[in-house]
GROMACS .gro file of C-alpha atoms in nm:
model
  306
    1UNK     CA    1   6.487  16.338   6.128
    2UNK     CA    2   6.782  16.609   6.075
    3UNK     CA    3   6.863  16.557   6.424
    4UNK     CA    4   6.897  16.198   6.480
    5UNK     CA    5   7.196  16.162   6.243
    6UNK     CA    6   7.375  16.430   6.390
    7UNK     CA    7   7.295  16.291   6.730
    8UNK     CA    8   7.450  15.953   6.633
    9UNK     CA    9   7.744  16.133   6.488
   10UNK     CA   10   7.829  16.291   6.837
   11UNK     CA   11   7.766  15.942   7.039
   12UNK     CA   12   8.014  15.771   6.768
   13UNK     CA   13   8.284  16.046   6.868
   14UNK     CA   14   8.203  16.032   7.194
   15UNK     CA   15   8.293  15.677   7.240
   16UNK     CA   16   8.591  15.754   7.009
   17UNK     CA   17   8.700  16.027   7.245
   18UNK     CA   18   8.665  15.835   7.511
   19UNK     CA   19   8.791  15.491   7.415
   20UNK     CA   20   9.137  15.563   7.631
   21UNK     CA   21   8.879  15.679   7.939
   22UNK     CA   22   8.633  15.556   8.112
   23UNK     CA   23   8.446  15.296   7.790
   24UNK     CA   24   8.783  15.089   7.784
   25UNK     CA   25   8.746  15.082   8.164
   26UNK     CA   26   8.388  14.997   8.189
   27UNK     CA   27   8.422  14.741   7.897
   28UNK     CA   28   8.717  14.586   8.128
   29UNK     CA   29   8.516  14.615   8.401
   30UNK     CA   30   8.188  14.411   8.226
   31UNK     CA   31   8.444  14.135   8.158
   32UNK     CA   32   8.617  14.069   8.472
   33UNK     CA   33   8.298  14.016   8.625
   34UNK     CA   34   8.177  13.794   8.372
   35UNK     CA   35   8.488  13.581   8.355
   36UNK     CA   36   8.473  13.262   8.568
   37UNK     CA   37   8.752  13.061   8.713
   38UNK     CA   38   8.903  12.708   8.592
   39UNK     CA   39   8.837  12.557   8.982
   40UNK     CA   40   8.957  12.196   8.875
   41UNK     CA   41   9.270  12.330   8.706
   42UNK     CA   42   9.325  12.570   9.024
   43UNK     CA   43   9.282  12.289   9.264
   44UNK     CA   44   9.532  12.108   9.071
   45UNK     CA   45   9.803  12.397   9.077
   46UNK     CA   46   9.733  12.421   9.436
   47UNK     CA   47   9.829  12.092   9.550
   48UNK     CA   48  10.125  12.066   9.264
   49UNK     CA   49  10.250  12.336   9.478
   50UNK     CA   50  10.211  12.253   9.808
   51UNK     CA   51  10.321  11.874   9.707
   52UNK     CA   52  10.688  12.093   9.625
   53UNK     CA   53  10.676  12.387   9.913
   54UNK     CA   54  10.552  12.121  10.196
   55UNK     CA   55  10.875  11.903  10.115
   56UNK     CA   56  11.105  12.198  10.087
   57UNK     CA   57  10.990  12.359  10.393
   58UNK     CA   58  11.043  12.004  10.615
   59UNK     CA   59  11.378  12.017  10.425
   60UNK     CA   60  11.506  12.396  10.576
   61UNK     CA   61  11.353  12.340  10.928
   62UNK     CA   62  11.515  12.012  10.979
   63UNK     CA   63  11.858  12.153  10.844
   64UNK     CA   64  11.872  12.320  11.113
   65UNK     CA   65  11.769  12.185  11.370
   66UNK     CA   66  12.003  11.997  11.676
   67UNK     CA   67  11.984  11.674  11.708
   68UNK     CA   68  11.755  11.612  11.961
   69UNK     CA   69  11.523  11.821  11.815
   70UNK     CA   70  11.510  11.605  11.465
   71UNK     CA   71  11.440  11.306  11.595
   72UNK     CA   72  11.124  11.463  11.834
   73UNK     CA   73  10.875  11.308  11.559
   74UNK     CA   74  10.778  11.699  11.457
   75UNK     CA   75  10.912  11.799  11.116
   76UNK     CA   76  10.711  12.094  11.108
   77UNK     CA   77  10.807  12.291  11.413
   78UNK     CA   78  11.088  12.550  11.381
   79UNK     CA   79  11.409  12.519  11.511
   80UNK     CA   80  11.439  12.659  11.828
   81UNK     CA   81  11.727  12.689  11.903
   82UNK     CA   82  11.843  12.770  11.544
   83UNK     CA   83  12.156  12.528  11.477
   84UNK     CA   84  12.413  12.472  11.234
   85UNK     CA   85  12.568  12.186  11.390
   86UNK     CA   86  12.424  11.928  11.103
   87UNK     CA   87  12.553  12.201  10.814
   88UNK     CA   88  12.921  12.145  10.986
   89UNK     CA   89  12.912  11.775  10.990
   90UNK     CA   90  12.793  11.696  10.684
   91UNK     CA   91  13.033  11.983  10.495
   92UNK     CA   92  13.347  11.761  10.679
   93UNK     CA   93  13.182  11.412  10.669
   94UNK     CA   94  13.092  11.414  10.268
   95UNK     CA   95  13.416  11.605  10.166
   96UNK     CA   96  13.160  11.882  10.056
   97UNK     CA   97  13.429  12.116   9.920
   98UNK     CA   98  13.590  11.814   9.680
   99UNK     CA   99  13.246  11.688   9.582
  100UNK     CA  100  13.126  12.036   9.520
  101UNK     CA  101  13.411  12.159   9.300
  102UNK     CA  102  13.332  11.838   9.125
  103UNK     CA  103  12.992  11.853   9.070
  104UNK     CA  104  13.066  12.222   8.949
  105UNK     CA  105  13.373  12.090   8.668
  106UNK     CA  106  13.093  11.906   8.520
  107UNK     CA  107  12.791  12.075   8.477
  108UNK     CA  108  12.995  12.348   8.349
  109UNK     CA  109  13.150  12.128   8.064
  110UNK     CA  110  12.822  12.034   8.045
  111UNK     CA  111  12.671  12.311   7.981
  112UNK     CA  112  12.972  12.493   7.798
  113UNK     CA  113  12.959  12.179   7.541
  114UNK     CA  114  12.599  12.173   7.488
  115UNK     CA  115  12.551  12.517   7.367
  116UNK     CA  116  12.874  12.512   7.157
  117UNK     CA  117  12.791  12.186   6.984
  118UNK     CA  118  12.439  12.235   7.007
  119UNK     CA  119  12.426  12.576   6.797
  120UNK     CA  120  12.699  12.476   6.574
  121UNK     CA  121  12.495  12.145   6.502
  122UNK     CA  122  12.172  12.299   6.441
  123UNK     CA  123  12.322  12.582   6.225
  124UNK     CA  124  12.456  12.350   5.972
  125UNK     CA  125  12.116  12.122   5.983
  126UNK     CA  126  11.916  12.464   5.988
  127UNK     CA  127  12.077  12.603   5.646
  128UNK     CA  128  12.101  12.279   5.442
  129UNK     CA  129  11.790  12.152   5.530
  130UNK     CA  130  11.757  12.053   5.164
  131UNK     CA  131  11.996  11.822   5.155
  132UNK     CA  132  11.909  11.468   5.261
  133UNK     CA  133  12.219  11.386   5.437
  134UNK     CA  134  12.098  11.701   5.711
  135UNK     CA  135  11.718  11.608   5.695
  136UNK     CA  136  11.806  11.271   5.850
  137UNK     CA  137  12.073  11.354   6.104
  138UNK     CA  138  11.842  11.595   6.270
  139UNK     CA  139  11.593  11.290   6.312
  140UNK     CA  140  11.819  11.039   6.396
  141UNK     CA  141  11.963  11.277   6.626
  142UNK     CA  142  11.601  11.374   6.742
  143UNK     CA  143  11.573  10.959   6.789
  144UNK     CA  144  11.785  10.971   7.053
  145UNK     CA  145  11.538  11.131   7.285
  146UNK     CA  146  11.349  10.844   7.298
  147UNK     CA  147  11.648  10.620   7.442
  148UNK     CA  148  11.681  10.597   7.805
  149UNK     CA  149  12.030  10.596   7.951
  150UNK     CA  150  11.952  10.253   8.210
  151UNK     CA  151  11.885  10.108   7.802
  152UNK     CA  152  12.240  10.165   7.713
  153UNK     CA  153  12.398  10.161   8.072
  154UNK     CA  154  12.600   9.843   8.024
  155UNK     CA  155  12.751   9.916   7.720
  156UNK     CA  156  12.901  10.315   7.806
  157UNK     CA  157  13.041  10.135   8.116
  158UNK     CA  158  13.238   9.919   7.897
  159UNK     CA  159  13.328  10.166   7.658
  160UNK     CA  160  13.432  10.427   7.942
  161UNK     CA  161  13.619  10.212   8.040
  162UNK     CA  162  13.798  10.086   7.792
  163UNK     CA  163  13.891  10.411   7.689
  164UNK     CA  164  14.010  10.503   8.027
  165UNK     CA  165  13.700  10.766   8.080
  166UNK     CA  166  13.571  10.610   8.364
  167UNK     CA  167  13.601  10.934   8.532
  168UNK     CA  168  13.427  11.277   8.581
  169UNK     CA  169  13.544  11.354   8.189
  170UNK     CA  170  13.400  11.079   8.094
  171UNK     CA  171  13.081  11.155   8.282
  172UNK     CA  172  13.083  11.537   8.139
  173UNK     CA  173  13.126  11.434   7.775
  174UNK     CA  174  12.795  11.153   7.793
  175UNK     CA  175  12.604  11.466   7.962
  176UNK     CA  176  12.660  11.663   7.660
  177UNK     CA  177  12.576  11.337   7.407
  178UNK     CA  178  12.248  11.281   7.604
  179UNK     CA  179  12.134  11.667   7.575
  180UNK     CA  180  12.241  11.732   7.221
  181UNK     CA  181  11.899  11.605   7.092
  182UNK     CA  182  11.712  11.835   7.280
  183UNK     CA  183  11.958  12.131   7.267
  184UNK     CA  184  11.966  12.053   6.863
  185UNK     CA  185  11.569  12.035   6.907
  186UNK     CA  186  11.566  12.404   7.024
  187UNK     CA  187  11.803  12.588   6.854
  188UNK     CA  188  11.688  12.485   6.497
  189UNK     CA  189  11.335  12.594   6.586
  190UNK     CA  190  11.484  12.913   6.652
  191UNK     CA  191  11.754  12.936   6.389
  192UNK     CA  192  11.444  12.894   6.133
  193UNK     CA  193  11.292  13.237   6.240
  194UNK     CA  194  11.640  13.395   6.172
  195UNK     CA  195  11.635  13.577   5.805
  196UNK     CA  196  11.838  13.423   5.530
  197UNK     CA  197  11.904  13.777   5.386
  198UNK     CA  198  12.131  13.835   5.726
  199UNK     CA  199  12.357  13.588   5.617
  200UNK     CA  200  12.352  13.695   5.256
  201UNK     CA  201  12.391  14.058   5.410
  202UNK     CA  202  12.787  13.906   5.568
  203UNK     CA  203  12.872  13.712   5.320
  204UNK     CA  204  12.861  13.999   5.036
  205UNK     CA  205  13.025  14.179   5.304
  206UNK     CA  206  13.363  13.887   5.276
  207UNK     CA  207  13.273  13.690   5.569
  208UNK     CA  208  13.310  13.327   5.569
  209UNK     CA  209  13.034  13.079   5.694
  210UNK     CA  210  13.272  13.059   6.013
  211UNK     CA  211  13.249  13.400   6.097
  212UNK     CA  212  12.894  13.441   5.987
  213UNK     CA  213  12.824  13.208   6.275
  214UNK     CA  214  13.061  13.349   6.565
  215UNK     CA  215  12.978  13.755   6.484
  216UNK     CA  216  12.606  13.731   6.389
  217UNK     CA  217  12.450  13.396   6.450
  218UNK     CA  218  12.583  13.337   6.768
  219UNK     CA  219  12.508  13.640   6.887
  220UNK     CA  220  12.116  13.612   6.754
  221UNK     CA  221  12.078  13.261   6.959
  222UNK     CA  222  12.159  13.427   7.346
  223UNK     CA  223  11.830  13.354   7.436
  224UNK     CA  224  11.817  13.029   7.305
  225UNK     CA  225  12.152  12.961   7.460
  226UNK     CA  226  12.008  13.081   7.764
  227UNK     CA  227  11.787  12.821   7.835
  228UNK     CA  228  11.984  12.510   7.683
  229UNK     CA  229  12.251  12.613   7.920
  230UNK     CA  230  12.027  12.631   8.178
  231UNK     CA  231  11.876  12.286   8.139
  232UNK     CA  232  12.196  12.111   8.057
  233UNK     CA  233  12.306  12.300   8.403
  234UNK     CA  234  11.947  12.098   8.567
  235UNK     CA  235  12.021  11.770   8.431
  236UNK     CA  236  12.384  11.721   8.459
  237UNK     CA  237  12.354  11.914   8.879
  238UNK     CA  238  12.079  11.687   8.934
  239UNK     CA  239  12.186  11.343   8.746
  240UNK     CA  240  12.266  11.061   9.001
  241UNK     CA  241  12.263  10.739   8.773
  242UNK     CA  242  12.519  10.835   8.484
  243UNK     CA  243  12.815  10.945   8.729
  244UNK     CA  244  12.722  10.640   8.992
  245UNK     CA  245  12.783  10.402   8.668
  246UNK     CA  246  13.069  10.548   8.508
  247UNK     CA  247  13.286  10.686   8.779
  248UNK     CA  248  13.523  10.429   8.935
  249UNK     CA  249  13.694  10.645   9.169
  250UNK     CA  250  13.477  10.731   9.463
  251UNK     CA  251  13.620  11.008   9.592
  252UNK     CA  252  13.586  11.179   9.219
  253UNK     CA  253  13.188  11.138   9.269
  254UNK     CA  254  12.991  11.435   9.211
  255UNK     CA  255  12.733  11.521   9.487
  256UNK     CA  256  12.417  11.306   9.449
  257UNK     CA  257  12.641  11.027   9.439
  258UNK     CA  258  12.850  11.101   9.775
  259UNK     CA  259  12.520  11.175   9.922
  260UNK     CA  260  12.396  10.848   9.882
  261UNK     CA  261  12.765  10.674   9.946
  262UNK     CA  262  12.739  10.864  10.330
  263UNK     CA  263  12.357  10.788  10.307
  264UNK     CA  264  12.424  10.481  10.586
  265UNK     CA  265  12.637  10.702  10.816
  266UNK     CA  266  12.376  11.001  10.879
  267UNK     CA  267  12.201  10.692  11.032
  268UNK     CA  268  11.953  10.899  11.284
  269UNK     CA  269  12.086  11.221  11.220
  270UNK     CA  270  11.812  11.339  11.089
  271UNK     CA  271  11.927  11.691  11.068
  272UNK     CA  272  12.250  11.644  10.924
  273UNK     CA  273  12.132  11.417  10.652
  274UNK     CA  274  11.898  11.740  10.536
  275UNK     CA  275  12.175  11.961  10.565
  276UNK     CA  276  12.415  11.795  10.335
  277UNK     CA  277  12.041  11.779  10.112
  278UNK     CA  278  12.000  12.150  10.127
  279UNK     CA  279  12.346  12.272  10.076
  280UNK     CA  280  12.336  11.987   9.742
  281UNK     CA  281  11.994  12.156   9.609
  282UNK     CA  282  12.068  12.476   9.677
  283UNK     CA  283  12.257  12.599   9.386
  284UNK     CA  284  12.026  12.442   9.149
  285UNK     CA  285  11.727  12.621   9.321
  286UNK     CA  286  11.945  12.932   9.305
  287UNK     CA  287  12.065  12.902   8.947
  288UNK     CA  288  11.653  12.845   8.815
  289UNK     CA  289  11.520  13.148   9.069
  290UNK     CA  290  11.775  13.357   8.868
  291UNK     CA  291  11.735  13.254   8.529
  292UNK     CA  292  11.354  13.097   8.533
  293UNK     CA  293  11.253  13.434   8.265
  294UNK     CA  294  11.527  13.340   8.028
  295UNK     CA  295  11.390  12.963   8.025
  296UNK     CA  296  11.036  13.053   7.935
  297UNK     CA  297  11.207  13.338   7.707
  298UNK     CA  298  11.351  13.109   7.460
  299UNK     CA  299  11.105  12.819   7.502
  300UNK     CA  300  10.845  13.046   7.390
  301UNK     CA  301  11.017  13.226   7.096
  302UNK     CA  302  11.160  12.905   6.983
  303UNK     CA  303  10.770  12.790   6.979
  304UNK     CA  304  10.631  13.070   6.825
  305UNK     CA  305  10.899  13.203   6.575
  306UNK     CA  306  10.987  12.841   6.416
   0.00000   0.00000   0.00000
């Protein structure tokens, strides 16, 4: 009876000892092979995918293909020859360099305007939350993603216009009204996980609220910033309705629009009508291949910190 104890002792160390080894290993081991697979929820990731890669892929080979070779009634063979005949007409035949530059002026006040006015916003709602007046701007301005631009189309036409901002301005300032709710959404779930005693740390230190926010709040919200800047940059690249509406002038359209003005004049050219696609998706696809960590980043600690 002496022994057994002692024995148990030494098996209890043992697996202590070896808890870093080979237990942990075999314990790992014991689950994989007892996990099972979600097949339904697989199958549906499968064909999410391929309903986005099979699209994409027709979209690349046609770009380049001649002519001829677009309108052969097989989108899935490869070019062959490789051509960039349909890249050249469509950069000259939409204006691609004007439209571009365009497209770029305004998803960078976009986004530039978002995260200023979205951080400012949310750092005076975040730190008065007590008072009433705050409580209900963040919902009414939370209301607003629930409204639909095509509901209050007519009306920003006449007021754009009116005001003479029936123009890419225009456009770039109702970008940034349309993704302040969801921008303000964001960075107040994250400026709630910030400590209060940082604050308190500056201000006995002689800052002012302004420069509380600029040298340490600001600074704290990069991730957040991150990905409001990136899906301001999605939406306003992307948007097709708002600048079609608001913009008079059409050779101050942004891309999507001057895609669809030319749309009648790639007529069978098959190949240059995906070009001028491409070279408009591009940068987006780019911009999210580059930046997709920083979006799930700052979605996630907004989530879990607030």
């Amino acid at each position: 009876m002496s022994t057994q104890p002692a024995l148990a002792v030494e098996t209890v160390d043992a697996a202590v000892t070896l808890k870093d080894g080979s237990t942990r290993n075999s314990t790992a081991s014991v689950r994989r092979r007892g996990e099972r697979y979600n097949w339904p929820l697989t199958l549906l990731l499968v064909l999410a995918s391929v309903s986005v890669l099979v699209p994409l892929y027709v979209t690349v080979v046609m770009a380049f293909k001649t002519t001829a070779q677009a309108v052969d009634g097989n989108a899935f063979s490869l070019p062959a020859p490789f051509s960039i005949d349909g890249f050249v007409e469509a950069w000259s035949l939409t204006d691609f360099p004007r439209s571009f530059t365009i497209s770029i002026l305004v998803t960078a006040g976009t986004v530039i305007g978002s995260v200023l006015l979205g951080a400012m916003a949310s750092f005076a709602i975040s730190r008065n939350w007590n008072r009433r007046l705050f409580k209900w701007s963040f919902f009414y301005l939370l209301a607003a993603l629930f409204i639909p631009f095509p509901v209050v189309a007519l009306p920003q036409i006449q007021l754009t216009g009116l005001v003479h901002l029936d123009n890419p301005l225009g456009v770039t300032i109702l970008h940034i009204i349309f993704q302040l709710s969801f921008s303000i959404l964001l960075f107040t779930a994250f400026l709630r996980s910030i400590p209060a005693e940082l604050e308190e740390s500056a201000r006995i230190d002689g800052a002012s609220t302004w420069q509380t926010f600029w040298r340490l709040i600001f600074p704290l919200l990069a991730p957040m910033s991150a990905t409001v800047g990136i899906f301001a940059f999605l939406a306003s690249w992307n948007d097709f309705m708002m600048p079609s509406l608001i913009t008079s002038d059409p050779s101050l359209q942004t891309l999507p629009v001057v895609q669809n003005i030319f749309q009648t004049q790639f007529s069978n050219n098959y190949n240059v009508s995906f070009a001028s696609y491409l070279m408009a998706m591009a940068p987006a696809i780019v911009v999210y291949l580059f930046t997709q960590r920083w979006v799930m980043e700052g979605v996630t600690q907004g989530a879990v910190k607030g």
